[in-house]
XYZ file of C-alpha atoms in Angstrom:
682
model
C 0.000 0.000 0.000
C 2.771 2.412 0.869
C 4.362 2.247 -2.603
C 1.264 2.046 -4.791
C 0.894 5.793 -5.288
C -2.774 5.605 -6.328
C -5.957 3.706 -5.694
C -5.861 2.307 -9.236
C -2.457 0.668 -8.730
C -3.499 -0.548 -5.297
C -6.499 -2.283 -6.891
C -4.227 -4.250 -9.232
C -2.098 -5.439 -6.303
C -4.886 -6.439 -3.904
C -8.033 -7.035 -5.907
C -9.615 -8.714 -2.919
C -8.838 -9.401 0.730
C -10.378 -9.291 4.165
C -10.690 -5.529 4.742
C -10.439 -5.506 8.530
C -9.681 -1.896 9.425
C -9.083 -2.665 13.101
C -6.497 -5.341 12.225
C -4.828 -3.026 9.714
C -4.555 -0.222 12.241
C -3.218 -2.645 14.854
C -0.528 -3.776 12.407
C 0.455 -0.135 11.879
C 0.890 0.199 15.651
C 3.089 -2.895 15.767
C 5.041 -1.497 12.830
C 5.789 1.573 14.943
C 7.471 -0.693 17.510
C 9.504 -2.273 14.719
C 10.573 1.216 13.640
C 11.848 2.004 17.123
C 13.746 -1.290 17.171
C 15.580 -0.901 13.875
C 16.377 2.754 14.565
C 18.007 1.894 17.899
C 19.881 -1.123 16.496
C 21.243 0.538 13.352
C 22.075 3.807 15.096
C 23.955 1.917 17.826
C 25.992 -0.064 15.269
C 26.866 3.038 13.266
C 27.624 5.148 16.341
C 29.946 2.471 17.716
C 31.921 1.362 14.661
C 31.514 3.802 11.771
C 33.990 6.275 13.403
C 36.712 3.647 12.879
C 36.804 4.634 9.211
C 39.685 6.990 8.507
C 39.120 7.877 4.848
C 38.493 11.649 4.835
C 35.266 11.450 2.819
C 33.848 8.717 5.055
C 34.811 10.568 8.224
C 33.226 13.746 6.866
C 29.981 11.826 6.335
C 29.976 10.366 9.873
C 27.153 12.509 11.273
C 24.996 12.046 8.180
C 25.519 8.270 8.189
C 24.577 7.932 11.859
C 21.467 10.039 11.186
C 20.278 7.768 8.341
C 18.351 5.225 10.473
C 16.807 8.043 12.509
C 15.638 9.764 9.323
C 14.256 6.469 7.995
C 12.394 5.880 11.259
C 10.829 9.351 11.289
C 9.710 8.955 7.676
C 8.309 5.513 8.489
C 6.195 6.920 11.321
C 4.917 9.772 9.137
C 4.071 7.272 6.412
C 2.153 5.090 8.902
C 0.205 8.098 10.165
C -0.830 9.089 6.648
C -1.830 5.523 5.767
C -3.833 5.363 9.004
C -5.612 8.585 8.059
C -6.338 7.638 4.465
C -7.203 3.968 4.869
C -10.770 3.048 4.005
C -12.837 0.079 2.800
C -14.658 0.187 -0.509
C -16.780 -2.236 -2.498
C -15.627 -2.944 -6.031
C -18.490 -4.979 -7.573
C -17.462 -8.356 -6.169
C -14.693 -7.930 -3.643
C -14.352 -5.656 -0.679
C -10.838 -4.241 -0.397
C -8.790 -1.499 1.162
C -8.913 1.739 -0.794
C -7.212 5.098 -0.987
C -9.020 8.356 -1.732
C -9.553 8.868 -5.452
C -7.436 12.007 -5.307
C -3.778 11.417 -6.232
C -2.273 13.795 -3.679
C -2.367 11.590 -0.569
C -1.290 8.275 -2.183
C 1.567 9.970 -4.074
C 2.699 11.752 -0.912
C 2.729 8.436 0.951
C 4.626 6.750 -1.901
C 7.190 9.572 -2.027
C 7.816 9.335 1.710
C 7.998 5.537 1.456
C 10.567 5.572 -1.367
C 12.747 8.092 0.464
C 12.423 5.999 3.625
C 13.453 2.783 1.884
C 16.379 4.526 0.214
C 17.566 5.904 3.560
C 17.045 2.530 5.224
C 18.910 0.735 2.431
C 21.860 3.107 2.766
C 21.775 2.653 6.543
C 21.854 -1.142 6.153
C 24.815 -0.953 3.746
C 26.622 1.389 6.140
C 25.873 -0.927 9.077
C 27.291 -3.918 7.190
C 30.396 -1.872 6.343
C 30.753 -0.872 9.999
C 30.390 -4.474 11.200
C 32.952 -5.691 8.648
C 35.353 -3.027 9.876
C 34.679 -4.049 13.474
C 35.621 -7.647 12.656
C 38.675 -6.566 10.677
C 39.947 -4.354 13.501
C 38.713 -6.343 16.472
C 42.194 -6.404 18.044
C 42.995 -2.741 17.492
C 42.453 0.372 19.521
C 39.562 2.493 18.289
C 41.252 5.843 17.892
C 45.016 5.810 17.350
C 46.825 8.791 18.795
C 49.318 10.440 16.417
C 52.871 9.452 17.184
C 55.040 11.842 19.135
C 57.354 13.626 16.732
C 60.996 12.985 17.695
C 62.995 16.024 18.685
C 65.256 15.690 15.632
C 62.292 16.502 13.365
C 61.968 20.062 14.606
C 63.986 21.364 11.671
C 63.537 20.169 8.117
C 67.215 20.663 7.333
C 70.379 19.991 9.268
C 71.809 22.900 11.208
C 75.249 24.369 10.760
C 77.476 24.898 7.757
C 77.212 22.625 4.694
C 79.601 19.716 4.901
C 80.205 16.315 3.392
C 79.926 14.808 -0.066
C 76.701 13.371 -1.434
C 76.051 11.329 -4.574
C 72.601 10.985 -6.098
C 71.537 8.406 -8.695
C 68.540 9.597 -10.701
C 65.532 7.744 -11.982
C 65.158 6.613 -15.560
C 64.487 2.882 -15.532
C 67.071 0.380 -16.705
C 68.835 3.183 -18.593
C 69.475 4.965 -15.294
C 70.598 1.702 -13.666
C 73.188 1.048 -16.385
C 74.390 4.642 -16.487
C 74.621 4.858 -12.689
C 76.632 1.640 -12.445
C 79.133 2.959 -14.977
C 79.412 6.256 -13.118
C 79.794 4.537 -9.741
C 82.570 2.380 -11.185
C 84.521 5.478 -12.282
C 83.881 7.215 -8.958
C 85.176 4.140 -7.123
C 88.364 4.115 -9.178
C 88.882 7.814 -8.435
C 88.343 7.246 -4.700
C 85.327 9.549 -4.582
C 82.992 6.952 -3.096
C 85.380 6.439 -0.180
C 84.717 10.068 0.787
C 80.968 10.099 0.140
C 78.742 10.534 3.176
C 75.358 9.972 1.505
C 74.100 8.034 -1.490
C 70.540 8.863 -2.572
C 68.770 6.594 -5.033
C 65.610 7.122 -7.073
C 63.747 4.627 -9.252
C 66.134 3.089 -11.826
C 69.069 4.676 -10.024
C 68.087 2.725 -6.911
C 68.704 -0.542 -8.806
C 72.358 0.409 -9.114
C 72.859 2.324 -5.862
C 71.134 -0.228 -3.614
C 72.937 -3.125 -5.280
C 76.276 -1.326 -4.910
C 75.623 -0.539 -1.234
C 74.567 -4.125 -0.458
C 77.737 -5.518 -2.004
C 79.869 -3.000 -0.086
C 78.048 -3.971 3.114
C 79.239 -7.555 2.743
C 82.821 -6.570 1.794
C 83.748 -2.903 2.147
C 87.355 -3.370 1.046
C 86.734 -4.441 -2.553
C 85.272 -2.369 -5.422
C 81.706 -3.350 -6.224
C 80.426 -1.652 -9.386
C 82.563 -3.569 -11.900
C 81.625 -6.907 -10.336
C 77.918 -5.985 -10.456
C 78.235 -5.204 -14.164
C 79.909 -8.580 -14.710
C 77.110 -10.279 -12.755
C 74.498 -8.633 -14.949
C 76.348 -9.723 -18.103
C 76.486 -13.397 -17.146
C 75.073 -16.023 -19.480
C 71.685 -17.531 -18.713
C 72.325 -20.888 -16.987
C 71.944 -23.695 -19.510
C 72.074 -21.353 -22.501
C 75.488 -20.927 -24.197
C 74.241 -18.054 -26.346
C 71.730 -16.044 -24.300
C 72.201 -13.304 -21.747
C 69.766 -12.064 -19.154
C 67.274 -9.498 -20.381
C 66.848 -6.803 -17.743
C 65.760 -9.053 -14.839
C 66.708 -12.585 -13.853
C 64.066 -15.271 -14.006
C 63.632 -17.752 -11.194
C 62.064 -21.210 -11.056
C 59.417 -21.472 -13.745
C 61.036 -18.758 -15.845
C 59.195 -15.790 -17.238
C 56.101 -17.923 -17.806
C 55.554 -18.332 -14.071
C 55.607 -14.568 -13.576
C 53.172 -14.047 -16.438
C 50.778 -16.701 -15.112
C 50.949 -15.190 -11.613
C 50.250 -11.708 -12.983
C 47.223 -12.953 -14.934
C 45.919 -14.769 -11.840
C 46.316 -11.661 -9.676
C 44.526 -9.485 -12.237
C 41.713 -12.055 -12.429
C 41.368 -12.053 -8.616
C 40.953 -8.277 -8.502
C 38.384 -8.333 -11.310
C 36.402 -11.106 -9.611
C 36.329 -9.178 -6.318
C 35.149 -5.995 -8.031
C 32.572 -7.934 -10.054
C 31.295 -9.552 -6.839
C 30.898 -6.140 -5.207
C 28.915 -4.793 -8.175
C 26.821 -7.998 -8.178
C 26.049 -7.692 -4.464
C 24.845 -4.103 -4.887
C 22.983 -4.340 -8.212
C 21.021 -7.591 -7.705
C 18.723 -6.219 -4.952
C 18.056 -3.111 -7.053
C 17.040 -5.269 -10.011
C 14.828 -7.417 -7.800
C 12.952 -4.325 -6.583
C 12.572 -3.024 -10.154
C 10.873 -6.286 -11.146
C 8.574 -6.293 -8.114
C 4.965 -5.082 -7.948
C 6.190 -1.763 -6.563
C 7.895 -0.692 -9.816
C 7.465 -2.808 -12.966
C 5.684 -6.112 -12.228
C 5.266 -6.685 -15.973
C 8.944 -7.681 -16.156
C 8.569 -10.650 -13.832
C 5.094 -11.527 -15.121
C 6.333 -11.916 -18.693
C 9.630 -13.521 -17.672
C 11.301 -11.524 -20.432
C 11.959 -7.937 -21.416
C 8.945 -6.451 -23.215
C 9.192 -4.236 -26.270
C 8.017 -1.253 -24.236
C 6.861 -0.353 -20.739
C 4.625 2.322 -19.294
C 5.931 4.812 -16.752
C 2.870 5.954 -14.776
C 2.802 9.191 -12.829
C 3.025 7.201 -9.601
C 6.631 6.348 -10.533
C 7.982 9.627 -11.856
C 6.195 11.980 -9.452
C 8.108 10.991 -6.248
C 11.466 12.020 -7.704
C 10.047 15.267 -9.050
C 8.462 16.093 -5.686
C 11.753 15.542 -3.845
C 13.673 17.670 -6.369
C 11.098 20.456 -6.042
C 11.499 20.276 -2.266
C 15.243 20.691 -2.723
C 14.694 23.663 -5.027
C 12.362 25.193 -2.431
C 15.002 24.852 0.280
C 17.527 26.453 -2.061
C 15.052 29.279 -2.646
C 14.612 29.831 1.082
C 18.383 30.182 1.409
C 18.162 33.286 -0.786
C 16.021 35.104 1.797
C 17.825 37.836 3.782
C 17.390 35.960 7.066
C 19.235 32.852 5.824
C 22.712 32.115 4.596
C 23.380 30.016 1.513
C 26.155 28.163 3.346
C 23.601 26.928 5.898
C 21.064 25.395 3.538
C 22.889 24.446 0.352
C 23.877 21.016 1.675
C 20.290 19.958 2.560
C 19.095 21.396 -0.754
C 21.778 19.575 -2.727
C 21.005 16.381 -0.814
C 17.292 16.570 -1.659
C 17.979 17.293 -5.320
C 20.468 14.412 -5.511
C 17.925 12.160 -3.788
C 15.274 13.123 -6.326
C 17.635 12.417 -9.210
C 18.456 9.024 -7.688
C 14.746 8.157 -7.462
C 14.192 9.177 -11.090
C 17.135 7.073 -12.231
C 15.936 4.077 -10.228
C 12.177 4.214 -10.862
C 12.248 5.565 -14.426
C 15.725 5.476 -15.938
C 16.752 1.926 -14.997
C 13.573 0.186 -16.282
C 13.665 2.189 -19.520
C 17.347 1.366 -20.010
C 16.673 -2.342 -19.438
C 13.895 -2.448 -22.016
C 15.653 -0.272 -24.601
C 18.964 -2.116 -24.461
C 17.227 -5.489 -24.260
C 15.089 -4.749 -27.301
C 18.150 -3.694 -29.268
C 20.286 -6.656 -28.215
C 17.568 -9.217 -28.916
C 16.372 -7.791 -32.210
C 13.252 -6.247 -30.775
C 11.409 -3.208 -31.946
C 12.714 -1.039 -34.714
C 12.243 1.982 -32.463
C 14.788 0.648 -29.981
C 17.354 0.078 -32.708
C 16.565 3.479 -34.132
C 17.092 5.104 -30.739
C 20.511 3.524 -30.244
C 21.662 3.998 -33.840
C 20.294 7.532 -33.921
C 22.182 8.446 -30.772
C 25.377 6.986 -32.230
C 24.888 8.851 -35.506
C 24.204 12.095 -33.669
C 27.418 11.653 -31.705
C 29.294 11.123 -34.974
C 27.822 14.266 -36.530
C 28.654 16.268 -33.408
C 32.215 14.951 -33.517
C 32.603 15.948 -37.167
C 31.300 19.446 -36.496
C 33.623 19.781 -33.524
C 36.578 18.709 -35.619
C 35.764 21.183 -38.372
C 35.050 24.018 -35.977
C 37.896 23.668 -33.530
C 40.947 21.602 -34.284
C 42.752 22.934 -31.174
C 39.945 21.509 -29.013
C 40.323 18.122 -30.696
C 44.087 18.154 -30.254
C 43.682 18.935 -26.567
C 41.164 16.126 -26.255
C 43.575 13.725 -27.982
C 46.280 14.740 -25.540
C 43.937 13.980 -22.642
C 42.697 10.697 -24.097
C 45.232 8.523 -22.171
C 43.794 9.983 -18.955
C 40.229 8.835 -19.686
C 40.674 5.119 -18.988
C 38.400 5.423 -15.983
C 35.487 5.856 -18.385
C 36.101 2.308 -19.616
C 35.939 1.086 -16.018
C 32.645 2.913 -15.460
C 31.212 1.568 -18.727
C 32.198 -2.010 -17.880
C 30.719 -1.647 -14.395
C 27.424 -0.320 -15.768
C 27.161 -3.117 -18.335
C 27.801 -5.773 -15.683
C 25.418 -4.153 -13.197
C 22.774 -3.896 -15.918
C 23.037 -7.588 -16.757
C 22.770 -8.656 -13.107
C 19.904 -6.259 -12.360
C 18.020 -7.341 -15.492
C 18.228 -11.027 -14.564
C 16.988 -10.217 -11.062
C 14.159 -8.031 -12.385
C 12.928 -10.470 -15.026
C 13.455 -13.610 -12.952
C 15.259 -15.455 -15.737
C 18.867 -15.773 -16.781
C 22.019 -16.989 -15.118
C 21.855 -14.588 -12.154
C 18.133 -14.731 -11.359
C 18.339 -16.749 -8.132
C 18.575 -15.065 -4.714
C 20.719 -18.024 -3.648
C 23.325 -16.875 -6.164
C 23.224 -13.401 -4.653
C 23.674 -14.752 -1.128
C 26.610 -16.940 -2.229
C 28.360 -14.118 -4.106
C 27.833 -11.625 -1.288
C 29.090 -14.073 1.347
C 32.142 -14.843 -0.792
C 32.914 -11.146 -1.159
C 32.643 -10.577 2.594
C 34.922 -13.563 3.245
C 37.552 -12.348 0.790
C 37.399 -8.849 2.244
C 37.888 -10.068 5.803
C 40.530 -12.738 5.290
C 42.495 -11.912 2.106
C 44.960 -9.033 1.904
C 45.957 -7.136 -1.227
C 49.699 -7.052 -0.520
C 50.292 -10.643 -1.668
C 48.422 -10.991 -4.978
C 50.007 -7.954 -6.657
C 52.296 -7.313 -9.591
C 54.483 -5.390 -7.126
C 55.303 -8.717 -5.473
C 56.373 -10.264 -8.798
C 58.425 -7.171 -9.616
C 60.034 -7.161 -6.162
C 61.089 -10.810 -6.359
C 62.664 -10.415 -9.805
C 64.463 -7.189 -8.859
C 65.728 -8.754 -5.649
C 66.994 -11.751 -7.595
C 68.846 -9.426 -9.995
C 70.109 -6.590 -7.788
C 69.827 -7.856 -4.190
C 73.454 -9.026 -4.130
C 76.140 -9.963 -1.617
C 79.569 -11.604 -1.646
C 79.967 -15.218 -0.633
C 82.911 -16.667 1.265
C 85.020 -16.753 -1.908
C 84.327 -13.136 -2.752
C 81.957 -13.951 -5.614
C 78.633 -12.209 -6.059
C 75.412 -14.080 -5.490
C 71.764 -13.301 -4.813
C 70.838 -14.571 -1.328
C 67.344 -16.002 -0.774
C 64.760 -14.010 1.165
C 65.731 -15.277 4.597
C 69.384 -14.312 4.014
C 68.837 -10.877 2.489
C 70.333 -7.941 4.387
C 67.729 -6.120 6.493
C 67.683 -2.480 7.521
C 68.475 -3.512 11.086
C 71.660 -5.269 9.916
C 72.858 -2.525 7.568
C 76.374 -1.433 8.672
C 76.672 2.080 10.092
C 79.346 3.060 7.585
C 79.400 5.721 4.886
C 77.950 6.348 2.460
C 74.496 6.120 4.003
C 71.984 4.741 1.498
C 68.794 6.808 1.208
C 66.130 5.182 -0.973
C 63.771 7.835 -2.328
C 60.103 7.042 -3.000
C 56.944 9.144 -3.265
C 53.881 9.072 -1.030
C 50.767 9.648 -3.107
C 48.273 12.022 -1.552
C 44.851 13.530 -2.097
C 45.188 17.181 -3.022
C 48.261 19.215 -3.774
C 51.366 19.051 -1.600
C 53.915 21.861 -1.235
C 55.528 22.117 -4.639
C 52.230 21.803 -6.496
C 52.177 17.999 -6.817
C 49.694 15.353 -5.572
C 52.604 13.556 -3.889
C 55.292 14.144 -1.281
C 58.646 12.665 -0.369
C 58.899 9.249 1.280
C 62.446 8.083 2.017
C 64.021 5.307 4.034
C 67.555 4.834 5.298
C 69.231 2.770 7.987
C 68.222 5.252 10.695
C 65.044 7.039 9.668
C 61.944 7.121 7.489
C 60.703 10.470 6.222
C 57.228 11.251 4.906
C 56.900 14.909 4.014
C 58.161 16.812 7.054
C 57.634 13.925 9.457
C 60.474 11.622 10.485
C 60.223 8.302 12.333
C 62.866 5.692 13.219
C 63.268 2.992 10.597
C 63.030 0.390 13.344
C 59.534 1.604 14.258
C 58.318 1.261 10.673
C 59.877 -2.181 10.308
C 58.315 -3.334 13.583
C 54.887 -2.172 12.387
C 54.993 -4.206 9.165
C 52.253 -6.883 9.111
C 53.054 -10.439 8.105
C 52.171 -9.956 4.442
C 54.629 -7.041 4.239
C 57.478 -8.800 6.041
C 59.655 -8.666 2.905
C 59.895 -4.871 3.296
C 62.318 -5.466 6.179
C 64.902 -6.295 3.527
C 66.863 -3.468 1.953
C 66.619 -5.028 -1.518
C 62.808 -5.008 -1.409
C 62.808 -1.220 -1.539
C 64.302 -1.303 -5.025
C 60.842 -2.263 -6.285
C 59.124 0.415 -4.196
C 61.392 3.230 -5.343
C 61.195 1.910 -8.906
C 57.395 1.466 -9.029
C 57.122 3.665 -12.102
C 53.799 2.224 -13.221
C 51.271 2.747 -10.441
C 47.637 3.648 -9.899
C 48.748 7.061 -8.622
C 51.844 8.690 -10.047
C 52.174 12.165 -8.582
C 53.292 14.610 -11.253
C 52.910 11.846 -13.879
C 49.311 11.072 -12.912
C 47.067 9.683 -15.657
C 43.764 11.129 -14.470
C 40.868 8.682 -14.342
C 43.101 6.024 -15.932
C 44.582 5.639 -12.450
C 41.303 4.007 -11.378
C 41.420 1.571 -14.311
C 45.010 0.605 -13.484
C 44.070 -0.036 -9.851
C 41.073 -2.166 -10.838
C 43.181 -4.249 -13.234
C 45.990 -4.643 -10.673
C 48.396 -3.056 -13.173
C 50.121 -1.395 -10.308
C 53.654 -1.479 -8.899
C 52.922 0.748 -5.898
C 52.507 -0.583 -2.360
C 50.602 0.289 0.826
C 52.949 0.731 3.803
C 52.401 1.630 7.485
C 51.979 5.337 8.055
C 55.207 6.748 9.593
C 53.073 9.209 11.559
C 51.506 6.332 13.500
C 54.253 3.718 13.807
C 55.470 5.031 17.179
C 51.984 4.986 18.697
C 51.825 1.926 21.005
C 48.045 1.704 20.545
C 48.057 1.658 16.740
C 47.960 -1.733 15.059
C 48.669 -2.506 11.431
C 46.759 -5.598 10.263
C 46.845 -6.906 6.725
C 46.048 -4.454 3.954
C 42.522 -5.432 2.930
C 40.555 -4.766 -0.233
C 39.178 -1.559 1.224
C 42.483 0.011 0.236
C 41.952 -1.147 -3.349
C 38.672 0.772 -3.378
C 40.548 3.810 -2.045
C 42.977 3.511 -4.964
C 40.108 3.360 -7.434
C 38.447 6.397 -5.855
C 41.741 8.254 -5.401
C 41.430 8.572 -1.612
C 44.917 8.915 -0.106
C 44.556 10.147 3.457
C 47.751 11.130 5.328
C 46.066 10.090 8.603
C 45.191 6.556 7.445
C 46.861 3.437 8.872
C 48.563 2.735 5.543
C 49.852 5.149 2.904
C 50.374 4.452 -0.792
C 54.038 4.595 -1.818
C 55.429 4.366 -5.348
C 58.256 5.561 -7.603
C 60.337 8.393 -6.171
C 60.387 10.003 -9.602
C 56.704 10.821 -9.176
C 57.860 13.531 -6.783
C 61.546 14.311 -7.447
C 63.573 12.257 -9.909
C 67.152 13.179 -8.974
C 67.406 12.522 -5.239
C 68.863 16.010 -5.055
C 66.333 17.375 -2.554
C 67.351 14.854 0.107
C 71.003 15.906 -0.179
C 70.032 19.579 0.001
C 67.969 18.736 3.075
C 71.123 17.294 4.677
C 73.159 20.369 3.634
C 75.791 18.448 1.715
C 78.694 20.740 0.794
C 79.346 18.920 -2.493
C 76.771 17.041 -4.552
C 77.446 14.819 -7.549
C 74.315 14.157 -9.625
C 74.339 11.057 -11.807
C 71.506 12.168 -14.081
C 70.061 9.621 -16.506
C 66.518 10.947 -16.321
C 66.263 11.431 -20.082
C 65.666 15.181 -20.389
C 65.875 16.645 -23.867
C 69.091 18.445 -24.801
C 69.053 21.892 -23.242
C 66.046 21.058 -21.049
C 65.944 20.702 -17.276
C 62.501 19.204 -16.736
C 63.774 16.929 -13.971
C 64.681 19.974 -11.882
C 61.131 21.329 -12.159
């Protein structure tokens, strides 16, 4: 009754029943008790566990989220009161039944309130499930971590006193920079310069060479290292008299094993995202096919050629949007401020648009696309083909009228990959929702929905995203190639994971290795980039202007990030050139597509601002952080921060030597600037 919107629709739903007004009014009273129960339960869950979310957008919505069940409850009570007032019994020839007044105003008002209530209640249920999942995921953690105490040495961003000491920096530039840096380090060794160097900064490809050189010197400081590393890289492939290694050394299973692992990891991410879309879209499709919206879909068991959209369906959204416009109009009065009322007005307008899309747009899209795909009416084909043709004509006119606009669009095209992700998500959601609405097809069963949703929740709670990543494959191959040491005979070899040198075991001798990465961030950092410095050395980790002991970061690493205790593992982090967020090299919405496809060499690491807090815990990095990558949410106050190639912030390593006030700096620059250009210094 609440969603019928008119007496005529109500008559089609309940053509006959026992019209006991006393029983109906008693059920409305019991429903009021149910309202009180779900309001208290949902509000308690959200008040207790929603504040655990640390993403800035989710924290900003905390008050609104907690208010959702209260708003739904108030609307439910108002709806019950109106139904109670308008309920009557009428005789329709044969059957007695409940009736509404013949006027449309009251039934449509009740339906509008009911749709808004169910939308608010649905959002509250989703938020409550999210809060409960977070409660399970963080059941052993403190609720509100206190920011770590900043060590006294962080008070100044640069060392005090006169410049002193020699620093060498190895720039980024991929394998080109690695080769160039090794050659330069070899000449500097011969000249005795490296014996006097106090610091060695390494960025991206330069970190391949610099980290490898420093690891070899750590195992035998007396012997030159660069020439032996070059010889190691030029060795023949075992078992092949003619072939040499190509860039990185393969391990057991060869390159094929890495390719198979990468494909499997990409497939896992896609399955998880598809399961999330399935879990959200199936209930929406089921409601669309119910008596409340378009019962003809489930009655026919197939998509019809056309459907009717009665006023009872499009009026609720219009009414809510008009209410939002009215609130916006009130804000223009002298006694009100726009800043006070624009949020409620925008919320009402957005709510009205959502109702129109759900009650009108989604059913029309199902029927139109279905008719086109299954060779239905000529009008459906004409609509799709006409829209395509119109887009083509508009494109031609645009090209003729403004070639500069087209050239700018072409330049931005690589940044529009996120549109492909949105399109794929809409197509998948449409298929799932259509099967649920029609009651036929592969995904029609509610059992399927329960199984998929339960599987998604299980994966979210118990599977981390640090293991099944391309970063892991990249790290292993780089470690096998550049994570070197000398054996007892003085020969170079690549120790296995459990024998790799860790930061705790790094000798306290010069030059100090400083591996330079970039912490991706939401918004612009000082310097005008959506990234800031993230460096690690034997003694300290720096993120922006904050410094923490390296030992504190290492101790905070969860089990699935244990490999980051090894110095060689940071070669992959500093060299993560291809990531879902790339600072000054960002690819716009394509970042979201790269994150969804797991084409990503970046890594989530414990936040240096929290690692010294004894109450902060760092569990496994769950799929919630993947969703943050897709949405571009990088909060500096979160438990984990996203770290990638140092060249996304500063590609020379020069800033870190200036920060330490080195008196002399030698830049090994293989960044690939054009002749006469100094883009890397920008």
